JSON list of C-alpha atoms in Angstrom, two decimals:
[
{"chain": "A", "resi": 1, "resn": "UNK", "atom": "CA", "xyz": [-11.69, 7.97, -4.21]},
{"chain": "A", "resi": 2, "resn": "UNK", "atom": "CA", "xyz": [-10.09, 6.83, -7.61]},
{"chain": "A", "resi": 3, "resn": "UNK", "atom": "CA", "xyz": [-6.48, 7.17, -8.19]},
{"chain": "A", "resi": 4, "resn": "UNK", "atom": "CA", "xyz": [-6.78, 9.79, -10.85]},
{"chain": "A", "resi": 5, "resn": "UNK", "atom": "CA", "xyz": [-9.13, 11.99, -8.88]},
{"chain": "A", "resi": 6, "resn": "UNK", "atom": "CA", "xyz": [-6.71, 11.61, -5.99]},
{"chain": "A", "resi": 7, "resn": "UNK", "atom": "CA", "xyz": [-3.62, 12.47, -8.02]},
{"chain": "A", "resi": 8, "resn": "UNK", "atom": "CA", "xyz": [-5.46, 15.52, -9.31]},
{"chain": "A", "resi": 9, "resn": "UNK", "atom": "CA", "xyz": [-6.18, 16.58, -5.53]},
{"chain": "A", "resi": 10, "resn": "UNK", "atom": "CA", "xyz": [-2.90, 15.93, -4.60]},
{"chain": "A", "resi": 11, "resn": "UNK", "atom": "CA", "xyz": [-1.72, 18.11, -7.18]},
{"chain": "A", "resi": 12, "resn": "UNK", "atom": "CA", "xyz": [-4.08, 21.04, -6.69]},
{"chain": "A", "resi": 13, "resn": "UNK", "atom": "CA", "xyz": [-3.13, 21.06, -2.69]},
{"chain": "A", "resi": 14, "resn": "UNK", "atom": "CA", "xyz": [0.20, 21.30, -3.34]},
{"chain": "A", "resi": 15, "resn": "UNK", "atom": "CA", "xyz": [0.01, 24.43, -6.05]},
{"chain": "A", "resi": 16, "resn": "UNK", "atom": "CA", "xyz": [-2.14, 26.11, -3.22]},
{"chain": "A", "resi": 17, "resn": "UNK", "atom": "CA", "xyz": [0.78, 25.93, -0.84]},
{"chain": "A", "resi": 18, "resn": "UNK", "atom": "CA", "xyz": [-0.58, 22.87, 1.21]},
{"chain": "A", "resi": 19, "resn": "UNK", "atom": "CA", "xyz": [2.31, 20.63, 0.14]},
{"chain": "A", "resi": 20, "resn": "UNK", "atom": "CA", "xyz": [1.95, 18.60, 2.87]},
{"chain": "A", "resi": 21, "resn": "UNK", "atom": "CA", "xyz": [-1.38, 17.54, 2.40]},
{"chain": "A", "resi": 22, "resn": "UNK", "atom": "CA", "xyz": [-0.73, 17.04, -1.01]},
{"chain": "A", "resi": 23, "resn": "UNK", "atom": "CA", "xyz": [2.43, 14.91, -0.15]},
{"chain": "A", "resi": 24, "resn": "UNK", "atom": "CA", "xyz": [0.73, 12.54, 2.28]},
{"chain": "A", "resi": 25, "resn": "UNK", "atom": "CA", "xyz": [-2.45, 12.37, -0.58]},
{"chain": "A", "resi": 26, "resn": "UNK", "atom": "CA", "xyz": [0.13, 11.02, -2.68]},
{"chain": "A", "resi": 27, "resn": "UNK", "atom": "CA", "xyz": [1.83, 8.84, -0.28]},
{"chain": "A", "resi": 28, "resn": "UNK", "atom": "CA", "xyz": [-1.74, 6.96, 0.49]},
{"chain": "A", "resi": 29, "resn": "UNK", "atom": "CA", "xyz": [-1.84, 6.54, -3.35]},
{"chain": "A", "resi": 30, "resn": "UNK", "atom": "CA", "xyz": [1.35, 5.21, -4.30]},
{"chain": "A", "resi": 31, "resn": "UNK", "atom": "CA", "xyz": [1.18, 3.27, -1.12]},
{"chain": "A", "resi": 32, "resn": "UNK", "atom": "CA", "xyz": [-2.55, 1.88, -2.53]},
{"chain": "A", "resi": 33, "resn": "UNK", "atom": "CA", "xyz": [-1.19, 1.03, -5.66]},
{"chain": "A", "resi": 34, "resn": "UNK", "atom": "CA", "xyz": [2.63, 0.49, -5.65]},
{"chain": "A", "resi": 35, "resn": "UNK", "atom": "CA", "xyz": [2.09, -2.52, -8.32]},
{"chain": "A", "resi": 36, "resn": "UNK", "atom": "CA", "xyz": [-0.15, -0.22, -10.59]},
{"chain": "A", "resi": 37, "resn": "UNK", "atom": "CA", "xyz": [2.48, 1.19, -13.12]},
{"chain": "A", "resi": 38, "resn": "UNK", "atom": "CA", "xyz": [-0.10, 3.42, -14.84]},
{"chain": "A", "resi": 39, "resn": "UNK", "atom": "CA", "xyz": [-0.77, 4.91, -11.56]},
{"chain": "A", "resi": 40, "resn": "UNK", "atom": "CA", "xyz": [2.44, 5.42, -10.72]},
{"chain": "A", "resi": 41, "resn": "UNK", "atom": "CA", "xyz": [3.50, 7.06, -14.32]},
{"chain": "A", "resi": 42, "resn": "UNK", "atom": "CA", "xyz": [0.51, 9.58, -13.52]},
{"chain": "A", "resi": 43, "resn": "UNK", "atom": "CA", "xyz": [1.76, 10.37, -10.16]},
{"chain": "A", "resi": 44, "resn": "UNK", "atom": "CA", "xyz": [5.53, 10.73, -11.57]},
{"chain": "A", "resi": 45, "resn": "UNK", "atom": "CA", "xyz": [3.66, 12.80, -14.58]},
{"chain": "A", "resi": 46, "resn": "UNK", "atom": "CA", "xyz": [2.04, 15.51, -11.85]},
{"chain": "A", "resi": 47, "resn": "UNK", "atom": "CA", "xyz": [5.28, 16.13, -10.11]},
{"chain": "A", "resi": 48, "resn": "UNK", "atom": "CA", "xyz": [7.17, 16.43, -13.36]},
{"chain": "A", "resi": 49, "resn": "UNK", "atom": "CA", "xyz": [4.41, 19.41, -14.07]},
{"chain": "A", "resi": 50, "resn": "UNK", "atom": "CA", "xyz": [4.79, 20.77, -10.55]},
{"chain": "A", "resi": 51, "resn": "UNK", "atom": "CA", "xyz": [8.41, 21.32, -11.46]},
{"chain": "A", "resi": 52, "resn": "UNK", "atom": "CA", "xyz": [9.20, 18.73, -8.51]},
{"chain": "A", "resi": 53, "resn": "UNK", "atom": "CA", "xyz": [10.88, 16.01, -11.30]},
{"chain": "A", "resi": 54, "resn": "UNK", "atom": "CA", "xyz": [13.48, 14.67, -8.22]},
{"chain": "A", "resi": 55, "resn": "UNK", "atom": "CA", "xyz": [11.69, 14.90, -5.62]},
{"chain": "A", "resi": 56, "resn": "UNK", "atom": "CA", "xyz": [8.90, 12.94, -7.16]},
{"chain": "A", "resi": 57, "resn": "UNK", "atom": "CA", "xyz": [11.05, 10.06, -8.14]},
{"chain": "A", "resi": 58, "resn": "UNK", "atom": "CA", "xyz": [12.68, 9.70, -4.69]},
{"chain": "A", "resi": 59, "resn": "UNK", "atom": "CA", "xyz": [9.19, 10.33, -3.31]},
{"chain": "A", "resi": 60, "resn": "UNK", "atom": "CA", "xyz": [7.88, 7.24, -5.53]},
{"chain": "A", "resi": 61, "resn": "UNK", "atom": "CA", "xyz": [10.90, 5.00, -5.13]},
{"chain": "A", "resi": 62, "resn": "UNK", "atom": "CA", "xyz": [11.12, 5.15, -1.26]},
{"chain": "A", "resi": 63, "resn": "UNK", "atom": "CA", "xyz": [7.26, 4.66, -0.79]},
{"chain": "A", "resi": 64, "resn": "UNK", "atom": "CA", "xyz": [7.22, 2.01, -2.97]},
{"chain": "A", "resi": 65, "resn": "UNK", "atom": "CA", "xyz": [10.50, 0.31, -1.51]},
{"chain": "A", "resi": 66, "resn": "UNK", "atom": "CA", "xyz": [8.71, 0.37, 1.92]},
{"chain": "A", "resi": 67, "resn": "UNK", "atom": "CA", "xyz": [5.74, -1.36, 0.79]},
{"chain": "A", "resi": 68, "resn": "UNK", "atom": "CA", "xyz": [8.12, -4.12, -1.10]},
{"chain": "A", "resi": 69, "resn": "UNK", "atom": "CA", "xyz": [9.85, -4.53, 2.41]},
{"chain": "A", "resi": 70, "resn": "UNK", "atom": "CA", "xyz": [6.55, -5.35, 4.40]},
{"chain": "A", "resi": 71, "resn": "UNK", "atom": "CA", "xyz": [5.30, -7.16, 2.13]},
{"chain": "A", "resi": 72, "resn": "UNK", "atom": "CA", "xyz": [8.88, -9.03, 1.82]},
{"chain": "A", "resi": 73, "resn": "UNK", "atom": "CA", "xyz": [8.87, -9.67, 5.35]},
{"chain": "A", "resi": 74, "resn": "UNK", "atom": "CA", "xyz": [5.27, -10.95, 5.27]},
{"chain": "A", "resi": 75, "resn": "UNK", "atom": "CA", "xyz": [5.74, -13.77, 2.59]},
{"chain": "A", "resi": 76, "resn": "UNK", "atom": "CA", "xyz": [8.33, -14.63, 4.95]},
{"chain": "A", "resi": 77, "resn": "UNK", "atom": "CA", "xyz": [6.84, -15.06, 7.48]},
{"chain": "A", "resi": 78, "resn": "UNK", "atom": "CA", "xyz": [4.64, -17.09, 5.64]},
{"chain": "A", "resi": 79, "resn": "UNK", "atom": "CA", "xyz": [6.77, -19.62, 4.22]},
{"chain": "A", "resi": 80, "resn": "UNK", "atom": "CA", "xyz": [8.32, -20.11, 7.71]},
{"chain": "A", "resi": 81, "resn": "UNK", "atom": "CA", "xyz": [5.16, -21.02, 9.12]},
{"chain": "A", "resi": 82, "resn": "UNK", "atom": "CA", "xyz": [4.80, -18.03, 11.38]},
{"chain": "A", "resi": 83, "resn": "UNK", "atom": "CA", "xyz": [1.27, -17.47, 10.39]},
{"chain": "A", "resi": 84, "resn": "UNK", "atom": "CA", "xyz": [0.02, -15.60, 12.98]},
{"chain": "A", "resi": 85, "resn": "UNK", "atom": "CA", "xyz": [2.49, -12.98, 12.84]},
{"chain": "A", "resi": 86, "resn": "UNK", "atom": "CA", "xyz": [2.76, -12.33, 9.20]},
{"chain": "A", "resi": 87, "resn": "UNK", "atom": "CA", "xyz": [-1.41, -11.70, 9.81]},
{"chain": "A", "resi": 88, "resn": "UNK", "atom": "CA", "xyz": [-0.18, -9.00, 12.59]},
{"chain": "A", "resi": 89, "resn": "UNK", "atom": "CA", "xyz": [2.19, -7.93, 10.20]},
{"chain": "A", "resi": 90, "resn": "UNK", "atom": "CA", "xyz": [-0.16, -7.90, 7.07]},
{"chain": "A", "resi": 91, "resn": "UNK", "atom": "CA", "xyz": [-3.36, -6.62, 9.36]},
{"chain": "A", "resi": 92, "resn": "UNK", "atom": "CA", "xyz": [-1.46, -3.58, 10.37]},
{"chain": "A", "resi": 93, "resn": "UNK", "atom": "CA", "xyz": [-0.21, -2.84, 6.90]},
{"chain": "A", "resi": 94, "resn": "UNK", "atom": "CA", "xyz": [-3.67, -3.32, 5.37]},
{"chain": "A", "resi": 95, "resn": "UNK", "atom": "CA", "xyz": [-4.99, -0.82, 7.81]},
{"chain": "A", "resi": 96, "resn": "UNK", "atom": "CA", "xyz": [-3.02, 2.44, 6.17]},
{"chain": "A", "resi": 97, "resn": "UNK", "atom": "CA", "xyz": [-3.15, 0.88, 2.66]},
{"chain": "A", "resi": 98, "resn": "UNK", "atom": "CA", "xyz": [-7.08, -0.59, 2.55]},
{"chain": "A", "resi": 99, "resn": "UNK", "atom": "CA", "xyz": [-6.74, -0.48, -1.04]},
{"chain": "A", "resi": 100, "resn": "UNK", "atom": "CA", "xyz": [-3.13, -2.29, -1.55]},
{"chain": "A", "resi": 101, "resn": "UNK", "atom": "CA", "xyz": [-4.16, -5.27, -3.30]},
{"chain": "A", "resi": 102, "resn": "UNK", "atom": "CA", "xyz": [-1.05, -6.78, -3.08]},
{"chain": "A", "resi": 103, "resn": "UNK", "atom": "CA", "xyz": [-1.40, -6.25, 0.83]},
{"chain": "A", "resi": 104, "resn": "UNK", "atom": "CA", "xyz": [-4.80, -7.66, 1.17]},
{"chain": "A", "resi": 105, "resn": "UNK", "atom": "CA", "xyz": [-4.06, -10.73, -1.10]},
{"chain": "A", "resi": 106, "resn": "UNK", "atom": "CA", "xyz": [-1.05, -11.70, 0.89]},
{"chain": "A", "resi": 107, "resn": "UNK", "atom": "CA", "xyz": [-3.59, -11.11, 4.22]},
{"chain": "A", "resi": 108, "resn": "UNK", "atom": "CA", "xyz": [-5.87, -13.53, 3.04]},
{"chain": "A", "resi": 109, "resn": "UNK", "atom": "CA", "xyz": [-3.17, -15.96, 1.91]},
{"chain": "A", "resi": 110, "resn": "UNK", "atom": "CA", "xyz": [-2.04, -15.86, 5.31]},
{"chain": "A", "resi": 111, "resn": "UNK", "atom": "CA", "xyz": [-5.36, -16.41, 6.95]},
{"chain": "A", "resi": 112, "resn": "UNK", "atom": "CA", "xyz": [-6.17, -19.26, 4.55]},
{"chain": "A", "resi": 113, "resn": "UNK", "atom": "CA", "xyz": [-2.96, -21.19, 5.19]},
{"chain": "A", "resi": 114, "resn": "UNK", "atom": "CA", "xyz": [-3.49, -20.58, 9.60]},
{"chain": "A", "resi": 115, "resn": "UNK", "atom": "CA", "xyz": [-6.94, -21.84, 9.20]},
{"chain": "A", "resi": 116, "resn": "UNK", "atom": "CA", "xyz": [-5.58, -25.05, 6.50]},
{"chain": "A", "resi": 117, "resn": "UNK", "atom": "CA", "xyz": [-3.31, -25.34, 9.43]},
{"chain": "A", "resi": 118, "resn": "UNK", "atom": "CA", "xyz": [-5.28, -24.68, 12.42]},
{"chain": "A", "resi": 119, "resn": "UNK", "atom": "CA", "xyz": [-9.04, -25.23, 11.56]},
{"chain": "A", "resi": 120, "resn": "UNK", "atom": "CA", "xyz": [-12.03, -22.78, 11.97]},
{"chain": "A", "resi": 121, "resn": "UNK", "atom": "CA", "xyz": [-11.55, -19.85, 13.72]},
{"chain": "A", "resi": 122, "resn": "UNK", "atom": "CA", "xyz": [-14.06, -17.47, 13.66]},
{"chain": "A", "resi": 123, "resn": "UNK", "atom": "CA", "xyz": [-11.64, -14.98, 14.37]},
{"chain": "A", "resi": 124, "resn": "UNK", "atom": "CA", "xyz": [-10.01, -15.02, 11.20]},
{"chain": "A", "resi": 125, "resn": "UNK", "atom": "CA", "xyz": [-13.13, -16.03, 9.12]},
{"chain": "A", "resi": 126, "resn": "UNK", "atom": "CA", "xyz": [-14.08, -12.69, 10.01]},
{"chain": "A", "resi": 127, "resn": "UNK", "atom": "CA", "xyz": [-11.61, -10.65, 8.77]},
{"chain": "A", "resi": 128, "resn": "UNK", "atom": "CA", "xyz": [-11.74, -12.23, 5.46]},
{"chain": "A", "resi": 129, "resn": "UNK", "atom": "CA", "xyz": [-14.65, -10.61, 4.94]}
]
């Protein structure tokens, strides 16, 4: 679903009452596009209209802080040379954010540097696809 359509979603659960829906709506779209600062000024723009200004911005801020930390801890692991795990670590990530780019580009920069390092494995050729 686009971001916009999600946002609006998001917005219309929570002014029926279903705030948590809503909430965790918004949380898989700020966690699918924590780089995206249009997206993100849209999301911060419905909770400013839902009279939840604060919350919003803490919302935002934390969400986004815990994407910056896995993804932090990824590269890491990358430039260590502890390939395999930052794929775990990526893999796992990717799986509740299938749409964070940044997520899925650091994935695949992991893969590519095991199988520079390693050669073919048809394991991880297959989840580059």
């Amino acid at each position: 679903m686009p971001p916009e359509l999600a946002i609006e979603l998001s917005g219309a659960f929570i002014k029926a009452g279903e705030k948590d829906k809503g909430m965790e709506l918004m949380g898989q779209i700020v966690q699918n596009n924590h780089a995206d600062n249009n997206v993100l000024k849209r999301v911060q723009e419905t909770f400013n209209d839902l009279g939840m200004t604060d919350e919003g911005t803490a919302f935002v801020a934390d969400t986004k802080a815990a994407i910056i930390r896995i993804n932090n801890k990824g590269v890491d692991l990358i430039n260590k040379g502890m390939l395999v795990e930052a794929i775990d670590l990526f893999e796992k990530a990717a799986d509740g954010m299938p749409s964070n780019l940044v997520i899925n580009l650091n994935a695949l920069r992991a893969i590519i540097g095991y199988l520079l390092k390693m050669g073919k494995d048809d394991r991880y050729l297959q989840k580059c696809e």
